[in-house]
mmCIF file of C-alpha atoms in Angstrom:
data_model
loop_
_atom_site.group_PDB
_atom_site.id
_atom_site.type_symbol
_atom_site.label_atom_id
_atom_site.label_comp_id
_atom_site.label_asym_id
_atom_site.label_seq_id
_atom_site.Cartn_x
_atom_site.Cartn_y
_atom_site.Cartn_z
ATOM 1 C CA ASP A 1300 162.894 -27.947 47.209
ATOM 2 C CA ILE A 1301 164.160 -24.613 48.462
ATOM 3 C CA GLN A 1302 167.258 -23.476 46.546
ATOM 4 C CA MET A 1303 170.040 -21.652 48.375
ATOM 5 C CA THR A 1304 172.393 -19.375 46.432
ATOM 6 C CA GLN A 1305 175.582 -18.026 47.956
ATOM 7 C CA SER A 1306 177.709 -15.165 46.696
ATOM 8 C CA PRO A 1307 180.466 -14.801 45.953
ATOM 9 C CA SER A 1308 181.714 -18.313 45.162
ATOM 10 C CA THR A 1309 185.278 -17.277 45.963
ATOM 11 C CA LEU A 1310 186.541 -14.354 47.976
ATOM 12 C CA SER A 1311 190.151 -13.177 48.249
ATOM 13 C CA ALA A 1312 190.978 -11.233 51.393
ATOM 14 C CA SER A 1313 193.775 -10.356 53.787
ATOM 15 C CA VAL A 1314 194.166 -10.870 57.519
ATOM 16 C CA GLY A 1315 192.278 -8.080 59.286
ATOM 17 C CA ASP A 1316 189.783 -7.512 56.465
ATOM 18 C CA ARG A 1317 186.043 -7.324 57.054
ATOM 19 C CA VAL A 1318 184.347 -9.999 54.957
ATOM 20 C CA THR A 1319 180.671 -10.479 54.058
ATOM 21 C CA ILE A 1320 179.061 -13.520 52.429
ATOM 22 C CA THR A 1321 175.475 -13.476 51.173
ATOM 23 C CA CYS A 1322 172.970 -16.335 51.018
ATOM 24 C CA ARG A 1323 169.616 -16.081 49.238
ATOM 25 C CA ALA A 1324 166.727 -18.539 49.530
ATOM 26 C CA SER A 1325 164.324 -19.244 46.647
ATOM 27 C CA GLN A 1326 161.394 -18.821 49.055
ATOM 28 C CA THR A 1327 160.955 -17.460 52.532
ATOM 29 C CA ILE A 1328 162.530 -19.492 55.338
ATOM 30 C CA SER A 1329 161.837 -17.075 58.207
ATOM 31 C CA ARG A 1330 165.077 -17.229 60.235
ATOM 32 C CA TRP A 1331 165.724 -20.952 59.861
ATOM 33 C CA LEU A 1332 169.199 -20.546 58.454
ATOM 34 C CA ALA A 1333 172.602 -21.760 59.635
ATOM 35 C CA TRP A 1334 176.203 -21.081 58.656
ATOM 36 C CA TYR A 1335 179.013 -23.645 58.712
ATOM 37 C CA GLN A 1336 182.765 -23.349 58.301
ATOM 38 C CA GLN A 1337 184.693 -26.198 56.687
ATOM 39 C CA ARG A 1338 188.470 -26.447 56.578
ATOM 40 C CA PRO A 1339 190.108 -28.797 54.036
ATOM 41 C CA GLY A 1340 189.810 -32.454 55.025
ATOM 42 C CA LYS A 1341 187.674 -31.661 58.062
ATOM 43 C CA ALA A 1342 183.998 -31.931 58.949
ATOM 44 C CA PRO A 1343 181.826 -28.814 58.824
ATOM 45 C CA ASN A 1344 181.693 -26.758 62.016
ATOM 46 C CA LEU A 1345 178.469 -24.994 63.014
ATOM 47 C CA LEU A 1346 179.000 -21.254 63.439
ATOM 48 C CA ILE A 1347 175.544 -19.673 63.524
ATOM 49 C CA TYR A 1348 171.969 -20.954 63.758
ATOM 50 C CA GLN A 1349 168.564 -19.253 63.517
ATOM 51 C CA ALA A 1350 170.233 -16.646 61.299
ATOM 52 C CA SER A 1351 172.029 -14.771 64.065
ATOM 53 C CA ASN A 1352 172.641 -17.000 67.096
ATOM 54 C CA LEU A 1353 176.318 -17.719 67.707
ATOM 55 C CA GLU A 1354 177.106 -21.356 68.459
ATOM 56 C CA SER A 1355 178.922 -21.906 71.750
ATOM 57 C CA GLY A 1356 182.694 -21.506 71.418
ATOM 58 C CA VAL A 1357 182.567 -19.581 68.139
ATOM 59 C CA PRO A 1358 184.495 -16.274 68.191
ATOM 60 C CA SER A 1359 182.417 -13.095 68.334
ATOM 61 C CA ARG A 1360 183.995 -11.774 65.116
ATOM 62 C CA PHE A 1361 181.441 -13.973 63.320
ATOM 63 C CA THR A 1362 177.971 -12.426 63.019
ATOM 64 C CA GLY A 1363 174.885 -13.466 61.073
ATOM 65 C CA SER A 1364 171.897 -11.432 60.035
ATOM 66 C CA GLY A 1365 168.824 -11.525 57.837
ATOM 67 C CA SER A 1366 165.391 -13.066 57.595
ATOM 68 C CA GLY A 1367 162.963 -14.196 54.941
ATOM 69 C CA THR A 1368 165.051 -14.817 51.840
ATOM 70 C CA GLU A 1369 168.264 -12.828 52.305
ATOM 71 C CA PHE A 1370 170.985 -13.508 54.837
ATOM 72 C CA THR A 1371 174.585 -12.486 55.481
ATOM 73 C CA LEU A 1372 177.574 -13.833 57.359
ATOM 74 C CA THR A 1373 180.140 -11.228 58.367
ATOM 75 C CA ILE A 1374 183.632 -11.778 59.722
ATOM 76 C CA SER A 1375 184.654 -8.492 61.312
ATOM 77 C CA SER A 1376 188.426 -8.997 61.204
ATOM 78 C CA LEU A 1377 189.662 -12.002 59.243
ATOM 79 C CA GLN A 1378 192.105 -14.233 61.115
ATOM 80 C CA PRO A 1379 194.462 -16.896 59.670
ATOM 81 C CA ASP A 1380 192.186 -19.688 60.971
ATOM 82 C CA ASP A 1381 189.250 -18.234 59.008
ATOM 83 C CA PHE A 1382 190.555 -19.134 55.550
ATOM 84 C CA ALA A 1383 188.100 -21.905 54.748
ATOM 85 C CA THR A 1384 184.882 -22.646 52.869
ATOM 86 C CA TYR A 1385 181.588 -21.393 54.295
ATOM 87 C CA TYR A 1386 178.167 -22.923 53.665
ATOM 88 C CA CYS A 1387 174.699 -21.688 54.471
ATOM 89 C CA GLN A 1388 171.892 -24.190 55.093
ATOM 90 C CA GLN A 1389 168.147 -23.751 55.357
ATOM 91 C CA TYR A 1390 166.209 -25.993 57.711
ATOM 92 C CA ASN A 1391 162.736 -24.544 57.273
ATOM 93 C CA THR A 1392 161.567 -27.864 55.858
ATOM 94 C CA TYR A 1393 162.648 -31.430 56.516
ATOM 95 C CA SER A 1394 164.326 -31.393 53.107
ATOM 96 C CA ARG A 1395 167.248 -29.275 54.149
ATOM 97 C CA THR A 1396 169.400 -27.662 51.478
ATOM 98 C CA PHE A 1397 172.849 -26.126 51.483
ATOM 99 C CA GLY A 1398 174.291 -23.295 49.485
ATOM 100 C CA GLN A 1399 177.068 -24.156 47.069
ATOM 101 C CA GLY A 1400 179.756 -22.713 49.347
ATOM 102 C CA THR A 1401 182.021 -19.661 49.472
ATOM 103 C CA LYS A 1402 185.751 -20.217 49.584
ATOM 104 C CA VAL A 1403 187.660 -17.519 51.475
ATOM 105 C CA GLU A 1404 191.217 -17.389 50.145
ATOM 106 C CA ILE A 1405 194.331 -15.519 51.155
ATOM 107 C CA LYS A 1406 194.873 -12.461 48.971
ATOM 108 C CA GLU B 611 181.494 -34.844 75.654
ATOM 109 C CA VAL B 612 179.321 -35.418 72.598
ATOM 110 C CA GLN B 613 181.108 -37.531 70.000
ATOM 111 C CA VAL B 614 180.074 -39.452 66.885
ATOM 112 C CA VAL B 615 182.360 -41.762 64.897
ATOM 113 C CA GLU B 616 181.431 -43.066 61.440
ATOM 114 C CA SER B 617 182.637 -46.334 59.929
ATOM 115 C CA GLY B 618 181.779 -48.771 57.178
ATOM 116 C CA GLY B 619 182.849 -46.863 54.099
ATOM 117 C CA GLY B 620 184.851 -48.390 51.268
ATOM 118 C CA LEU B 621 184.940 -49.294 47.603
ATOM 119 C CA ILE B 622 181.758 -50.877 46.263
ATOM 120 C CA GLN B 623 180.621 -51.750 42.755
ATOM 121 C CA PRO B 624 177.645 -50.023 41.144
ATOM 122 C CA GLY B 625 174.425 -51.741 42.155
ATOM 123 C CA GLY B 626 175.948 -52.957 45.404
ATOM 124 C CA SER B 627 174.963 -52.389 49.025
ATOM 125 C CA LEU B 628 176.792 -50.969 52.009
ATOM 126 C CA ARG B 629 175.876 -50.173 55.605
ATOM 127 C CA LEU B 630 177.424 -47.221 57.387
ATOM 128 C CA SER B 631 177.576 -47.022 61.175
ATOM 129 C CA CYS B 632 177.795 -44.034 63.481
ATOM 130 C CA ALA B 633 178.776 -44.838 67.070
ATOM 131 C CA ALA B 634 177.721 -42.186 69.550
ATOM 132 C CA SER B 635 179.044 -41.308 72.994
ATOM 133 C CA GLY B 636 178.130 -38.632 75.497
ATOM 134 C CA PHE B 637 174.427 -38.715 74.627
ATOM 135 C CA ILE B 638 171.605 -41.153 73.840
ATOM 136 C CA VAL B 639 170.912 -41.599 70.129
ATOM 137 C CA SER B 640 167.289 -42.693 70.589
ATOM 138 C CA SER B 641 166.439 -39.520 72.533
ATOM 139 C CA ASN B 642 167.862 -37.216 69.906
ATOM 140 C CA PHE B 643 167.569 -36.219 66.263
ATOM 141 C CA MET B 644 170.306 -37.565 63.983
ATOM 142 C CA SER B 645 171.258 -36.754 60.396
ATOM 143 C CA TRP B 646 173.413 -38.052 57.563
ATOM 144 C CA VAL B 647 175.013 -35.508 55.219
ATOM 145 C CA ARG B 648 177.331 -36.323 52.315
ATOM 146 C CA GLN B 649 179.975 -34.504 50.304
ATOM 147 C CA PRO B 650 181.221 -35.713 46.912
ATOM 148 C CA PRO B 651 184.974 -35.242 46.431
ATOM 149 C CA GLY B 652 185.744 -31.572 45.789
ATOM 150 C CA LYS B 653 182.074 -30.559 45.927
ATOM 151 C CA GLY B 654 179.547 -29.129 48.351
ATOM 152 C CA LEU B 655 177.392 -30.588 51.084
ATOM 153 C CA GLU B 656 174.159 -32.513 50.483
ATOM 154 C CA TRP B 657 171.699 -33.484 53.191
ATOM 155 C CA VAL B 658 170.783 -37.199 52.933
ATOM 156 C CA SER B 659 168.477 -38.265 55.762
ATOM 157 C CA VAL B 660 167.251 -37.573 59.291
ATOM 158 C CA ILE B 661 165.691 -39.688 62.021
ATOM 159 C CA TYR B 662 163.641 -38.049 64.733
ATOM 160 C CA SER B 663 163.504 -39.127 68.349
ATOM 161 C CA ASP B 664 160.019 -40.565 67.722
ATOM 162 C CA GLY B 665 161.446 -42.751 64.926
ATOM 163 C CA SER B 666 160.118 -40.693 62.006
ATOM 164 C CA THR B 667 162.480 -40.725 59.041
ATOM 165 C CA TYR B 668 162.966 -38.419 56.054
ATOM 166 C CA TYR B 669 165.147 -38.663 52.957
ATOM 167 C CA ALA B 670 166.482 -36.536 50.141
ATOM 168 C CA ASP B 671 164.764 -37.297 46.832
ATOM 169 C CA SER B 672 168.106 -38.482 45.416
ATOM 170 C CA VAL B 673 168.267 -41.424 47.848
ATOM 171 C CA LYS B 674 164.600 -42.113 48.630
ATOM 172 C CA GLY B 675 163.764 -45.786 48.170
ATOM 173 C CA ARG B 676 167.438 -46.802 48.138
ATOM 174 C CA PHE B 677 168.754 -45.658 51.533
ATOM 175 C CA THR B 678 167.362 -46.456 54.987
ATOM 176 C CA ILE B 679 168.283 -44.677 58.210
ATOM 177 C CA SER B 680 167.894 -46.602 61.454
ATOM 178 C CA ARG B 681 169.298 -46.909 64.950
ATOM 179 C CA ASP B 682 170.205 -49.623 67.463
ATOM 180 C CA ASN B 683 169.338 -48.361 70.917
ATOM 181 C CA SER B 684 171.286 -51.116 72.708
ATOM 182 C CA ARG B 685 174.460 -50.112 70.856
ATOM 183 C CA ASN B 686 173.712 -46.363 70.848
ATOM 184 C CA THR B 687 174.499 -46.428 67.148
ATOM 185 C CA LEU B 688 172.996 -44.862 64.015
ATOM 186 C CA PHE B 689 173.050 -46.643 60.648
ATOM 187 C CA LEU B 690 172.622 -45.820 56.995
ATOM 188 C CA GLN B 691 171.787 -48.821 54.817
ATOM 189 C CA MET B 692 172.555 -48.020 51.181
ATOM 190 C CA LYS B 693 171.325 -50.178 48.270
ATOM 191 C CA SER B 694 171.456 -49.940 44.476
ATOM 192 C CA LEU B 695 174.491 -47.714 44.763
ATOM 193 C CA ARG B 696 175.430 -45.461 41.861
ATOM 194 C CA ALA B 697 178.603 -43.624 40.903
ATOM 195 C CA GLU B 698 176.962 -40.357 41.968
ATOM 196 C CA ASP B 699 176.671 -41.701 45.537
ATOM 197 C CA THR B 700 180.456 -41.486 45.846
ATOM 198 C CA ALA B 701 181.093 -39.114 48.747
ATOM 199 C CA VAL B 702 182.296 -38.654 52.285
ATOM 200 C CA TYR B 703 179.326 -39.477 54.518
ATOM 201 C CA TYR B 704 178.999 -37.588 57.792
ATOM 202 C CA CYS B 705 176.657 -38.346 60.643
ATOM 203 C CA ALA B 706 175.635 -35.622 63.062
ATOM 204 C CA LYS B 707 173.667 -35.033 66.224
ATOM 205 C CA ASP B 708 171.092 -32.342 65.528
ATOM 206 C CA LEU B 709 169.830 -29.301 67.350
ATOM 207 C CA PHE B 710 166.032 -29.149 67.302
ATOM 208 C CA TRP B 711 163.165 -26.743 67.784
ATOM 209 C CA ASN B 712 159.483 -27.438 68.366
ATOM 210 C CA THR B 713 157.515 -25.014 66.216
ATOM 211 C CA ILE B 714 153.875 -24.493 65.303
ATOM 212 C CA SER B 715 154.511 -26.239 61.981
ATOM 213 C CA GLY B 716 156.443 -29.130 63.486
ATOM 214 C CA VAL B 717 159.945 -30.062 64.560
ATOM 215 C CA LEU B 718 162.898 -28.410 62.819
ATOM 216 C CA THR B 719 166.373 -29.857 63.186
ATOM 217 C CA LEU B 720 169.915 -28.844 62.245
ATOM 218 C CA PRO B 721 173.178 -30.844 62.286
ATOM 219 C CA GLN B 722 175.304 -29.598 65.175
ATOM 220 C CA SER B 723 177.944 -32.139 66.223
ATOM 221 C CA TRP B 724 179.548 -33.897 63.279
ATOM 222 C CA GLY B 725 181.794 -36.920 62.967
ATOM 223 C CA GLN B 726 184.952 -37.049 60.884
ATOM 224 C CA GLY B 727 183.199 -38.811 57.989
ATOM 225 C CA THR B 728 183.643 -42.070 56.106
ATOM 226 C CA LEU B 729 184.392 -42.294 52.368
ATOM 227 C CA VAL B 730 182.173 -44.340 50.084
ATOM 228 C CA THR B 731 183.467 -44.930 46.575
ATOM 229 C CA VAL B 732 181.128 -46.487 44.022
ATOM 230 C CA SER B 733 183.144 -47.717 41.065
ATOM 231 C CA SER B 734 183.758 -50.812 38.984
#
């Protein structure tokens, strides 16, 4: 199975900060990578697919980049609604795998 | 509007069986790709299973041989039959309608529209 490693595990930031989360794959996955946001007690919400495509309705402050084995999710100006846990997921094979998550906390 | 609603979770003893349901509206289950994903309490997400529009099914190694994904076209509903349940199967189970891409190496899918989840607790 392809292993996905996110960093950092926890991130403390303030409203208005620029935030970057990294996701590394144990082998190349081309651009078959997605990012989800999950708020406490809620289902995950798809933010980005194919590494950089913004899902409909997602604010433009979220951007994704990368290919191969290294990917990033950037939030250009953190808003109160953005304090949540973020997961990357590879879907290059039918056996999809998620990263362990990055919790974005209020500083 | 695309909507999926899970049900069927509860408390079950180790070794027991349970069937989860996922009622869909706003789209046709049999024409789409559907996934189950689970999340143990306080932990991360784990993909469980997917069913393709052609009926092909795939499973995570952790549930292969114990779980079965299926659908009822007349009820527009997805199911997850779970047998030989273990404590480590305790989780919130989400169903999702997937995005999909046809590629040279086959179909790739990704959960897009998720339900609210149903909690399965395996404990004596």
